[in-house]
PDB file of C-alpha atoms and ligand atoms in Angstrom:
ATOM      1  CA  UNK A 809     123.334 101.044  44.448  1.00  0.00           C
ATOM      2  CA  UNK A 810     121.013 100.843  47.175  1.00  0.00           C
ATOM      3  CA  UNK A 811     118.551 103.353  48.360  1.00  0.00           C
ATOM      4  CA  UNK A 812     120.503 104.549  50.672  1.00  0.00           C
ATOM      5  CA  UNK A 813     122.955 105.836  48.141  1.00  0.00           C
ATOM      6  CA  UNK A 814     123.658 109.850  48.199  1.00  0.00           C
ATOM      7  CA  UNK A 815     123.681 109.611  44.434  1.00  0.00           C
ATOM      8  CA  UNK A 816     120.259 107.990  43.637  1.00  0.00           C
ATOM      9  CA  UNK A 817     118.324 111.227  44.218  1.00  0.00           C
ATOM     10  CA  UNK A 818     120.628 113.065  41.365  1.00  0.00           C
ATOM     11  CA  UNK A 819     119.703 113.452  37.572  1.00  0.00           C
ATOM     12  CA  UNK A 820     122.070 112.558  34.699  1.00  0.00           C
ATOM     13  CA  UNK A 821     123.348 116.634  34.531  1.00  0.00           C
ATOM     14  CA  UNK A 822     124.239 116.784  38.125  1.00  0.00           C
ATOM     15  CA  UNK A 823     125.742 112.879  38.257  1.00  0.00           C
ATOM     16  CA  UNK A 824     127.659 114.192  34.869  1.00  0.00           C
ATOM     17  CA  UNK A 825     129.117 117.582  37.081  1.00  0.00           C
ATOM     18  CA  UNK A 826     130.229 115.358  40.005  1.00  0.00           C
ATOM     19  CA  UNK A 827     132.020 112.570  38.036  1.00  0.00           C
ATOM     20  CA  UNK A 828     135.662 113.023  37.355  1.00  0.00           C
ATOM     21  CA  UNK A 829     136.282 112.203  33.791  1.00  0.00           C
ATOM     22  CA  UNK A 830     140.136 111.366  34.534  1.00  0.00           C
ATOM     23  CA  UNK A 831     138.996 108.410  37.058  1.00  0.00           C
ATOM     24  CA  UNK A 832     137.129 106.631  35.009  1.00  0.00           C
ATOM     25  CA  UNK A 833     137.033 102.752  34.879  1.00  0.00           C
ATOM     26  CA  UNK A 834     138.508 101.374  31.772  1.00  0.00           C
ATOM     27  CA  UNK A 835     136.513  98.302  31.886  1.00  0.00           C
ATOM     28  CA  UNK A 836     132.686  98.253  32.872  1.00  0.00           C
ATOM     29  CA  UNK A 837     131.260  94.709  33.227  1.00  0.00           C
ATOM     30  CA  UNK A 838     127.523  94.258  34.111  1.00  0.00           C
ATOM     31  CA  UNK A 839     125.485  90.994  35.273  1.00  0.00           C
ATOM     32  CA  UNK A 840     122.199  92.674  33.063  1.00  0.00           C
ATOM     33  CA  UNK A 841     120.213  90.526  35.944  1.00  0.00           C
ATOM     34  CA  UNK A 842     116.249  91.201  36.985  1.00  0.00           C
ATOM     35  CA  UNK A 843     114.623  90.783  33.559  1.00  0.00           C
ATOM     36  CA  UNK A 844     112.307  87.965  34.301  1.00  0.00           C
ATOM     37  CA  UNK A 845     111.015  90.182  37.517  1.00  0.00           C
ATOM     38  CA  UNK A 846     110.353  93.355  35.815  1.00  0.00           C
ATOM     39  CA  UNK A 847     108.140  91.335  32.990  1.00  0.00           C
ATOM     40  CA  UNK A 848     106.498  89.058  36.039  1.00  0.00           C
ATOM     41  CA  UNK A 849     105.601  92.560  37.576  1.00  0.00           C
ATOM     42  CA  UNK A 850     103.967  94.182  34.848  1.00  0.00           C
ATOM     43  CA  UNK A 851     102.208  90.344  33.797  1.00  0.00           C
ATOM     44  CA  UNK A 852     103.628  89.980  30.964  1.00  0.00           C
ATOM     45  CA  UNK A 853     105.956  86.901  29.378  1.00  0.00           C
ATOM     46  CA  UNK A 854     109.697  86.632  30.239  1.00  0.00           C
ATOM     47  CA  UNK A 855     110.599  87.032  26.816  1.00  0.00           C
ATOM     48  CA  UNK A 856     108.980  90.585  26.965  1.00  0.00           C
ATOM     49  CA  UNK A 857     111.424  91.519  30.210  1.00  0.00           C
ATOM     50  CA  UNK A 858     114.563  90.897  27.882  1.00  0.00           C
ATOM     51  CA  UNK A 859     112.969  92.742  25.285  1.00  0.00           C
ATOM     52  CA  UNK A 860     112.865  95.458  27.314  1.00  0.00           C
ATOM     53  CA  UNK A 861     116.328  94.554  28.765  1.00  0.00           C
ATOM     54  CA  UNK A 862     117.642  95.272  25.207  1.00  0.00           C
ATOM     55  CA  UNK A 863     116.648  98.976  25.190  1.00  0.00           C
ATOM     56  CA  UNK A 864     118.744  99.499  28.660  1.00  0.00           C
ATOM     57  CA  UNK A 865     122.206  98.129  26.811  1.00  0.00           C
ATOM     58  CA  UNK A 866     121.349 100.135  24.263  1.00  0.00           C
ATOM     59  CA  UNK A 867     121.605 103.400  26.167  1.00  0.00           C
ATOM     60  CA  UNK A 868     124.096 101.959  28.372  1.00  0.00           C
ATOM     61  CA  UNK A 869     126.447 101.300  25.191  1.00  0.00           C
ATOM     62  CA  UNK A 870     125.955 104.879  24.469  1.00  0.00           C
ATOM     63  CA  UNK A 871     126.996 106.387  27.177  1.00  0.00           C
ATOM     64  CA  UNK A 872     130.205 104.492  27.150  1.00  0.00           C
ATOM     65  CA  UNK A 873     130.865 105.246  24.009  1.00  0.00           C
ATOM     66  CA  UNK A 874     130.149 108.871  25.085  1.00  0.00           C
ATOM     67  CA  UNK A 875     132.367 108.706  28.159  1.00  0.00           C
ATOM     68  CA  UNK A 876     134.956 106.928  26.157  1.00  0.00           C
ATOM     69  CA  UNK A 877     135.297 103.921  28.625  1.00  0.00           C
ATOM     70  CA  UNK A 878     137.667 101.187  26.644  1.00  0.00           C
ATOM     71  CA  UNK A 879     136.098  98.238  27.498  1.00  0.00           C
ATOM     72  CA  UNK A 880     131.980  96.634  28.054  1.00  0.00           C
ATOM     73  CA  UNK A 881     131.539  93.346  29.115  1.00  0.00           C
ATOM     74  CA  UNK A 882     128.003  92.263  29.637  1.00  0.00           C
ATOM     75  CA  UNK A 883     126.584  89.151  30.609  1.00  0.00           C
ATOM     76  CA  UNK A 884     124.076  88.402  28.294  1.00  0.00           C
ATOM     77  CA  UNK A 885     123.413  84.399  28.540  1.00  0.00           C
ATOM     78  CA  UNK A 886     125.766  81.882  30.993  1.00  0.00           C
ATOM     79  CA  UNK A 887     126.573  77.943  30.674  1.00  0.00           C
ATOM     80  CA  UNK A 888     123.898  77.750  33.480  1.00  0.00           C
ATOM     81  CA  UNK A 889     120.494  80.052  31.933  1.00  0.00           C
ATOM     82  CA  UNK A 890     120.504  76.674  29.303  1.00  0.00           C
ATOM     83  CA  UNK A 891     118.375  75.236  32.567  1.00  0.00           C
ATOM     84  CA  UNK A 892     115.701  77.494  31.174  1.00  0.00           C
ATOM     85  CA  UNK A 893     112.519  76.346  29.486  1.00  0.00           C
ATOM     86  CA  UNK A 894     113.317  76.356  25.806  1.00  0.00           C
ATOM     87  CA  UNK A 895     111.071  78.912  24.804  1.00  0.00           C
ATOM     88  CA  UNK A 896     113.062  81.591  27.164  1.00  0.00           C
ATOM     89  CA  UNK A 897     116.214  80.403  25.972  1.00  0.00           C
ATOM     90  CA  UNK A 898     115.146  80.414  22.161  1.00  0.00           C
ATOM     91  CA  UNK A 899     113.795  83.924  22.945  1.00  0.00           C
ATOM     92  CA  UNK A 900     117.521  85.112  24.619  1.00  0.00           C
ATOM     93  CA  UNK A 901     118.633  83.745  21.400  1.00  0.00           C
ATOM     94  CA  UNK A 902     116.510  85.514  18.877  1.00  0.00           C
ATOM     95  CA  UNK A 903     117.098  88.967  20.881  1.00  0.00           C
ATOM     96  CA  UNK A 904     120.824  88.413  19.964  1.00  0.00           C
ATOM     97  CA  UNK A 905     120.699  87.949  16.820  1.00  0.00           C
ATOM     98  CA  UNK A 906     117.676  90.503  16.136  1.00  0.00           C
ATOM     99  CA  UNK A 907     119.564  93.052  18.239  1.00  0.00           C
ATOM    100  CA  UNK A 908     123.186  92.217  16.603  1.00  0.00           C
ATOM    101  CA  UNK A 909     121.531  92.367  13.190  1.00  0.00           C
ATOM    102  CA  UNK A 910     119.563  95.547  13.341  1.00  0.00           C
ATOM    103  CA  UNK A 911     122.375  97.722  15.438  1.00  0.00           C
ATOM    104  CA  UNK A 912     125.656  96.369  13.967  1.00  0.00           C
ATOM    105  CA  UNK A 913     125.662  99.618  11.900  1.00  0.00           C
ATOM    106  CA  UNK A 914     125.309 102.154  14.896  1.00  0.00           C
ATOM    107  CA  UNK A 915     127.617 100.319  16.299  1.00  0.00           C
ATOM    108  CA  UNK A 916     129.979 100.613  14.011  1.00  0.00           C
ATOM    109  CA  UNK A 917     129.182 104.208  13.222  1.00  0.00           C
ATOM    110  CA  UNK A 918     129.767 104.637  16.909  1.00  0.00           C
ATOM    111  CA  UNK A 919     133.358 102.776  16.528  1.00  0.00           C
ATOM    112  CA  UNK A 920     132.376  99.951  18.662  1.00  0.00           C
ATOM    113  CA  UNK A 921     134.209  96.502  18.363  1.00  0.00           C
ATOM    114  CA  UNK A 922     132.035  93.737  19.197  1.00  0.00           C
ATOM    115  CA  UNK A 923     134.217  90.773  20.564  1.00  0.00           C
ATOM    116  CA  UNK A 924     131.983  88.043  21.799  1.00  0.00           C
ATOM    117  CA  UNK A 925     133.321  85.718  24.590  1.00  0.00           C
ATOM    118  CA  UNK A 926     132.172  82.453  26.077  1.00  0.00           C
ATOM    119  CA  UNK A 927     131.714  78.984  24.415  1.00  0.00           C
ATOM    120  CA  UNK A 928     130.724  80.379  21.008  1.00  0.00           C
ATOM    121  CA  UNK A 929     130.796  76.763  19.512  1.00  0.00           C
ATOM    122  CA  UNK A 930     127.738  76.101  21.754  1.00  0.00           C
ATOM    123  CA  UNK A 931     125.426  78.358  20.402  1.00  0.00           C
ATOM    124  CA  UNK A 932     122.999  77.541  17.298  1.00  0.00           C
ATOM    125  CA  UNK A 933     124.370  78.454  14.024  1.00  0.00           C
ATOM    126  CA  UNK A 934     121.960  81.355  13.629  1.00  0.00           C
ATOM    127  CA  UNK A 935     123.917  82.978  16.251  1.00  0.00           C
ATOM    128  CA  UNK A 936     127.257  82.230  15.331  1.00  0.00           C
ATOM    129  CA  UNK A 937     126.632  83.369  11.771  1.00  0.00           C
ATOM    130  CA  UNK A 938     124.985  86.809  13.569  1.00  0.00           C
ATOM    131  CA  UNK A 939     128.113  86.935  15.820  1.00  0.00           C
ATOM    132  CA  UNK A 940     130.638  86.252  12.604  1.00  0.00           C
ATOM    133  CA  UNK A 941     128.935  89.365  11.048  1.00  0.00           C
ATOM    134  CA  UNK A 942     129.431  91.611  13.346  1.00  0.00           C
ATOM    135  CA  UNK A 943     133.178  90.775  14.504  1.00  0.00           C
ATOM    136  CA  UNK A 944     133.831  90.963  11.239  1.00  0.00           C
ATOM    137  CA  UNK A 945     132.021  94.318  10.225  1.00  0.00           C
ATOM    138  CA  UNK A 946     133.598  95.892  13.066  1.00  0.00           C
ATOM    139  CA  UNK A 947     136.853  94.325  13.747  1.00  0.00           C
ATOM    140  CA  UNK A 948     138.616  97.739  12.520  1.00  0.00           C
ATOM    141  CA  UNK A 949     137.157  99.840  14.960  1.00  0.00           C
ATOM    142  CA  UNK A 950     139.296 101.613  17.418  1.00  0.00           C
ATOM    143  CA  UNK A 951     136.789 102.714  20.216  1.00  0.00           C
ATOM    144  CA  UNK A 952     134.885 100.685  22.923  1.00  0.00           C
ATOM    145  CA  UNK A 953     135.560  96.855  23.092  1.00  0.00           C
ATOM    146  CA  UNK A 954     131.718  95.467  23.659  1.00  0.00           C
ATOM    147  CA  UNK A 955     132.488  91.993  25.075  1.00  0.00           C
ATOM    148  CA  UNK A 956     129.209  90.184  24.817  1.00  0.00           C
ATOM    149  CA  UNK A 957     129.630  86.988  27.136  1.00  0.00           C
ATOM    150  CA  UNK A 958     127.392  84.003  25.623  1.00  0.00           C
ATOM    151  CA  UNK A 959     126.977  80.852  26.598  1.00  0.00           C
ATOM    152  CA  UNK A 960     129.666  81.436  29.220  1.00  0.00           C
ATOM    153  CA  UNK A 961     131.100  80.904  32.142  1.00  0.00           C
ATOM    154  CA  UNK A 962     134.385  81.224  34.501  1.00  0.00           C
ATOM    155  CA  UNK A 963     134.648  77.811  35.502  1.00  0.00           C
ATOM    156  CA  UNK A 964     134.568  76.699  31.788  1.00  0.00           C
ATOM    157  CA  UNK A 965     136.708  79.300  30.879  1.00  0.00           C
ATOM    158  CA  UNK A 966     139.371  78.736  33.117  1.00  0.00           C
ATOM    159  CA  UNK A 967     138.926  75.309  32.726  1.00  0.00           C
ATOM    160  CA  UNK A 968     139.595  75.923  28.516  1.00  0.00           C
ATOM    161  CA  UNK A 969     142.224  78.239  30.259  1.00  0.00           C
ATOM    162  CA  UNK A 970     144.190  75.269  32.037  1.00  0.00           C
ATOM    163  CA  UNK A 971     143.455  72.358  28.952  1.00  0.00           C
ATOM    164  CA  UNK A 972     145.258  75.113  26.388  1.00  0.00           C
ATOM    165  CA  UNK A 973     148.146  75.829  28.545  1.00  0.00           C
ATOM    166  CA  UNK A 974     147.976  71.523  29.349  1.00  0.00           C
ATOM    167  CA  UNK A 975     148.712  71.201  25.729  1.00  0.00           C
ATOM    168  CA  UNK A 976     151.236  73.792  25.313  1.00  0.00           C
ATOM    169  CA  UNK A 977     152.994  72.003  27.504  1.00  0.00           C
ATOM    170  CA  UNK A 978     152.737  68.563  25.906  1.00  0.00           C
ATOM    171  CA  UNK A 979     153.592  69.633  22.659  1.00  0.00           C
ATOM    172  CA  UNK A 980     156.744  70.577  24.751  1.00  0.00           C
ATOM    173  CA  UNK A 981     156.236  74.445  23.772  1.00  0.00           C
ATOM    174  CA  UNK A 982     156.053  75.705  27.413  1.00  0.00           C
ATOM    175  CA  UNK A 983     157.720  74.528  30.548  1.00  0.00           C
ATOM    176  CA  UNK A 984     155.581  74.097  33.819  1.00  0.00           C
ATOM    177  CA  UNK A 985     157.932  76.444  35.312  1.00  0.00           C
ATOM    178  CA  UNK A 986     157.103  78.987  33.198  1.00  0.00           C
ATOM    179  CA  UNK A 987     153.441  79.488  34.276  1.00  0.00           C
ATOM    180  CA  UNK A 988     152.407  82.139  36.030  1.00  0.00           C
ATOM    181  CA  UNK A 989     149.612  84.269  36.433  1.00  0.00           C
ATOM    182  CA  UNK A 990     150.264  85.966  33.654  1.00  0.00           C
ATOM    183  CA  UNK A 991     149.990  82.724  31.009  1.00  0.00           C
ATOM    184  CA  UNK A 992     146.857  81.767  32.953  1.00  0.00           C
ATOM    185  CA  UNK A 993     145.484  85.982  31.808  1.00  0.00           C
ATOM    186  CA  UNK A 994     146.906  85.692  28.211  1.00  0.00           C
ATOM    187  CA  UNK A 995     144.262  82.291  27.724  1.00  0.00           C
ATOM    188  CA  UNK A 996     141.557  83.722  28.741  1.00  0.00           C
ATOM    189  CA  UNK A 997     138.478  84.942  26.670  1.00  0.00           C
ATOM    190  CA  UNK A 998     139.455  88.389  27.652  1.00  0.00           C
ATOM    191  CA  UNK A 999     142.950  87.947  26.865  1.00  0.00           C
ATOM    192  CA  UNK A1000     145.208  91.336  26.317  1.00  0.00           C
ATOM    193  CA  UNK A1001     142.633  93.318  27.912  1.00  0.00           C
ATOM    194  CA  UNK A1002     142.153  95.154  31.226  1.00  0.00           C
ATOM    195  CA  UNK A1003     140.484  93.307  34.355  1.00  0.00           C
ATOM    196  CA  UNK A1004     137.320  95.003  35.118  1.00  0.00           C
ATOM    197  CA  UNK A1005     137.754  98.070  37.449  1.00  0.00           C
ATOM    198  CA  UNK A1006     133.888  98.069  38.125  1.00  0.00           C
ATOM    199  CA  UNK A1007     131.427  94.818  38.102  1.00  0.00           C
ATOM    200  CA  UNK A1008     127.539  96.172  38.347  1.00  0.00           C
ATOM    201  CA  UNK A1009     125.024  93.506  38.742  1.00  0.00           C
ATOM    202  CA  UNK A1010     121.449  94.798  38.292  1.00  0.00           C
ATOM    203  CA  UNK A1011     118.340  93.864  40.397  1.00  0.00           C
ATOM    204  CA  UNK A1012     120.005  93.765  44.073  1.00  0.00           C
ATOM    205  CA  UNK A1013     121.212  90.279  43.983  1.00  0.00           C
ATOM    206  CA  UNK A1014     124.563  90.071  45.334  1.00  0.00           C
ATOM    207  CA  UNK A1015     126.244  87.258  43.658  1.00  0.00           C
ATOM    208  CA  UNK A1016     128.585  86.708  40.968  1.00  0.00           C
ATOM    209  CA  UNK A1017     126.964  83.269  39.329  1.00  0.00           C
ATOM    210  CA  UNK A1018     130.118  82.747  37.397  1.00  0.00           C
ATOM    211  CA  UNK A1019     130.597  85.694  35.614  1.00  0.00           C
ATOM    212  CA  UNK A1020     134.670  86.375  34.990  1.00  0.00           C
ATOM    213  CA  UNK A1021     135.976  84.788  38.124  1.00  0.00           C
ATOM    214  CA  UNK A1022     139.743  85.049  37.503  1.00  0.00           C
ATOM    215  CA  UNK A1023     139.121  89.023  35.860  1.00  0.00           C
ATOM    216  CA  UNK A1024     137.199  89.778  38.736  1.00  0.00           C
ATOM    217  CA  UNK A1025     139.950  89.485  41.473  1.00  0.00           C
ATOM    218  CA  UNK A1026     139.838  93.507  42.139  1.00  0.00           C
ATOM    219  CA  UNK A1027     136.998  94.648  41.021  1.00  0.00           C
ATOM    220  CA  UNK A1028     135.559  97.033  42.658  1.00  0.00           C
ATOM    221  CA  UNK A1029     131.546  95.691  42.682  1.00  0.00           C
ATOM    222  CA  UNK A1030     128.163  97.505  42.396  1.00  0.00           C
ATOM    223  CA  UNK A1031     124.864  96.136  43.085  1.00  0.00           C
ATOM    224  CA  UNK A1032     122.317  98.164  42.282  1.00  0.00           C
ATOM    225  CA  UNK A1033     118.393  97.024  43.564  1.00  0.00           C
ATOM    226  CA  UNK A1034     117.055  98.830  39.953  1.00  0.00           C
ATOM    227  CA  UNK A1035     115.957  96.057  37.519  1.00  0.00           C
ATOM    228  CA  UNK A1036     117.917  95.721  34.141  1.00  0.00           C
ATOM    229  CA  UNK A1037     115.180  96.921  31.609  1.00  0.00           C
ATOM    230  CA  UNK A1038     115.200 100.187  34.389  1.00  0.00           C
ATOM    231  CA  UNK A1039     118.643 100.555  34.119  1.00  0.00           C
ATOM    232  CA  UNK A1040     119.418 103.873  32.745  1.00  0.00           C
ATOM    233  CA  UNK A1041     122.647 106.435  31.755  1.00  0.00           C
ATOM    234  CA  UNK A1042     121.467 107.518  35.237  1.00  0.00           C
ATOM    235  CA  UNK A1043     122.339 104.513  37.150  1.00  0.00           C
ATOM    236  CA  UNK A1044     124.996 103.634  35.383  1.00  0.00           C
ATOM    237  CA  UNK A1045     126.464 106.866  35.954  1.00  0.00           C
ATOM    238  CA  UNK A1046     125.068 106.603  39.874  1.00  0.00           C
ATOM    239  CA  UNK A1047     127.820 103.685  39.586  1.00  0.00           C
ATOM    240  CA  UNK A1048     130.243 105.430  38.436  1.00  0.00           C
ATOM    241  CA  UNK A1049     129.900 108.518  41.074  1.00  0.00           C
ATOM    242  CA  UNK A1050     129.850 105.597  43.657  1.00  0.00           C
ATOM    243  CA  UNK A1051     133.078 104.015  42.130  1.00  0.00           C
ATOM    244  CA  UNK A1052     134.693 107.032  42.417  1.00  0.00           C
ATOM    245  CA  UNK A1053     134.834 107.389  46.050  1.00  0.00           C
ATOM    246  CA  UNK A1054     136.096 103.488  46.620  1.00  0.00           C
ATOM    247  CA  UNK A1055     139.567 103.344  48.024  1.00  0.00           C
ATOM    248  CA  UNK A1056     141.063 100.526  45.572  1.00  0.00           C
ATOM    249  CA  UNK A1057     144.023  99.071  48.157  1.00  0.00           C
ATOM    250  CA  UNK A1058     144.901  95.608  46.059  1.00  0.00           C
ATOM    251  CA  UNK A1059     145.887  94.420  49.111  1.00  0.00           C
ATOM    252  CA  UNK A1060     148.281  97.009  50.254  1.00  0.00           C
ATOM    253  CA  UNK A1061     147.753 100.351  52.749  1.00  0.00           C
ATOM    254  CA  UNK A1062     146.173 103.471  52.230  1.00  0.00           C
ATOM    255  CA  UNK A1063     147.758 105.826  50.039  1.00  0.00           C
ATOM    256  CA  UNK A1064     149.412 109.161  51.323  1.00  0.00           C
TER     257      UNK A1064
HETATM  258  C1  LIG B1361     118.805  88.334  33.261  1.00  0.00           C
HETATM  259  O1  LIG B1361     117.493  88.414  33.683  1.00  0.00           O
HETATM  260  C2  LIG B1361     118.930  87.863  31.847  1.00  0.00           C
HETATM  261  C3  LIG B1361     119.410  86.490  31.693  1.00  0.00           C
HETATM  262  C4  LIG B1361     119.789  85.699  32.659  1.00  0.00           C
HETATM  263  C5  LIG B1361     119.460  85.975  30.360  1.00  0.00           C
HETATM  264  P1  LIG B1361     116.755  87.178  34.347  1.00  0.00           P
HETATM  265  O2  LIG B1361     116.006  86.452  33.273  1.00  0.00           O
HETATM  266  O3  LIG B1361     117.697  86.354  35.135  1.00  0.00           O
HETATM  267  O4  LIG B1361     115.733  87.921  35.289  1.00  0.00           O
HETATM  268  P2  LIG B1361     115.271  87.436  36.728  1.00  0.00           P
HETATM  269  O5  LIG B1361     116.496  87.296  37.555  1.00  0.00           O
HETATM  270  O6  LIG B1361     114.540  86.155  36.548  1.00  0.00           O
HETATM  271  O7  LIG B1361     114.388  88.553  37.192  1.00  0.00           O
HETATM  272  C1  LIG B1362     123.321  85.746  35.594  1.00  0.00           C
HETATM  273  O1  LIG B1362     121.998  85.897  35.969  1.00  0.00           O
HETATM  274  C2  LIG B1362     123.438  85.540  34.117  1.00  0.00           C
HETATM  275  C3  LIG B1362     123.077  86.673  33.266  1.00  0.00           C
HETATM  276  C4  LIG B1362     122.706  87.858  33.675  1.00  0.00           C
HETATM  277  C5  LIG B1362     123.189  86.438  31.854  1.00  0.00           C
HETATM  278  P1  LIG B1362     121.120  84.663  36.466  1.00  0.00           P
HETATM  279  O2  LIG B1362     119.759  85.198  36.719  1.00  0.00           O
HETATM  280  O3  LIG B1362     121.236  83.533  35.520  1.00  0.00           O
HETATM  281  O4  LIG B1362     121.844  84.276  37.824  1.00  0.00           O
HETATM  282  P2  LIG B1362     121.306  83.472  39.094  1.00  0.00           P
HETATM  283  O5  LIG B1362     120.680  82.202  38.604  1.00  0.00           O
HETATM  284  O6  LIG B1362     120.294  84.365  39.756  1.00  0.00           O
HETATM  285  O7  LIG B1362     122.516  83.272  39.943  1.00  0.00           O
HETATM  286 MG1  LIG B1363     118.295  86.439  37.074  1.00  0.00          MG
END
């Protein structure tokens, strides 16, 4: 949202009176972008920015689970950060498994399903293990779907996307006739599930560096200038209030 918003003066209580609960998206994604900057302005290590970033998905998790959205994706590391200097990307990695670790039980208390996407097989073993744990502690919950993207990427996943259907069609199970969008949905990381109604990417840059490019085809697309460890229920619901008034056309007219 930028400052020019009408919503960024509001608290959470009026933001909560103006938002029409029946118009909610069912799928949230966020680019949780700007954590480097907000450590860089206070002096303080990188590491300390996604630290901080932690506490903001935290609340943000919350209030999904409050406003009983279906689905959270949220960018937490892509097939390009691994440019990083190790220590940053060893610190990413820690956070995930310190953060999966210690909140897998509010989580679960909260009926979250954790459902990581991305190329899993990638990531060091302490993190797999961490991610194992918690799909499988919370794989029989029935509230909000918490896709946590790691070491991903669209390109790679539609490329995965196009070498599983490729097969399929070796092995002489599926006909190239057949495909259609809809094959190229069901083998994706997100397959079975909603597109994203709303993308928010923190920290006013206004790109989508990879993040769900097939999924994203609709989405109706927030960028907000706050920086992700300042990212509160208040600007996420700031996004919402703002996603309400979009007129969503998928290519057709107006309607009435
Ligand atoms: C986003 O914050 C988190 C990750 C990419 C892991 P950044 O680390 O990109 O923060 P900036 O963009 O440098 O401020
Ligand atoms: C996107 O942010 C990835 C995550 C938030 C995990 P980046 O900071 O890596 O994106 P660029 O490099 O600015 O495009
Ligand atoms: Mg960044």
């Amino acid at each position: 949202m930028k400052d020019e918003s009408p919503y960024v003066h509001l608290n959470e209580k009026e933001l909560l009176e103006i938002i029409d609960s029946q118009n909610l998206p069912g799928h949230i994604a966020i680019i949780m972008d700007g954590n480097g900057r907000w450590a860089q302005n206070r002096g303080l290590p990188r590491s300390l920015g996604h630290q901080a970033g932690v506490e903001s998905l935290k609340d943000i998790i919350k209030l999904c689970c409050d406003l009983k959205i279906k689905v959270l994706t949220v960018y937490g590391f892509s097939t390009e950060n691994w440019k990083r200097p190790p220590e940053e990307v060893n610190s990413i990695m820690k956070l995930v498994v310190d953060y999966l670790s210690n909140e897998i039980k509010e989580l679960c208390q909260k009926g979250v399903r954790v459902n990581p996407i991305g190329g899993l097989g990638g990531l060091p073993e302490k993190v797999r293990e961490t991610l194992s744990m918690a799909v499988r502690q919370s794989r029989d919950n029935s509230g909000l779907i918490f896709n946590v993207a790691l070491n991903y990427g669209g390109r790679q996943e539609l490329t995965d996307a196009v070498c599983a259907i490729a097969s399929s069609v070796a092995a002489g199970l599926l006909n190239v006739g057949q495909i259609n969008t809809w094959t190229v949905s069901n083998h994706l990381y997100t397959a079975g599930q909603p597109d994203p109604d709303l993308i928010i990417r923190s920290s006013g840059v206004s790109r989508i560096s990879n993040f769900l490019l097939w999924q994203s085809a609709y989405s109706e697309i927030c960028i907000t200038d706050v920086l992700w460890p300042d990212f509160k229920r208040r600007h996420l619901l700031q996004a919402l209030a703002d996603y309400q008034q979009r007129e969503r056309r998928y290519g057709g007219l107006k309607l009435n």
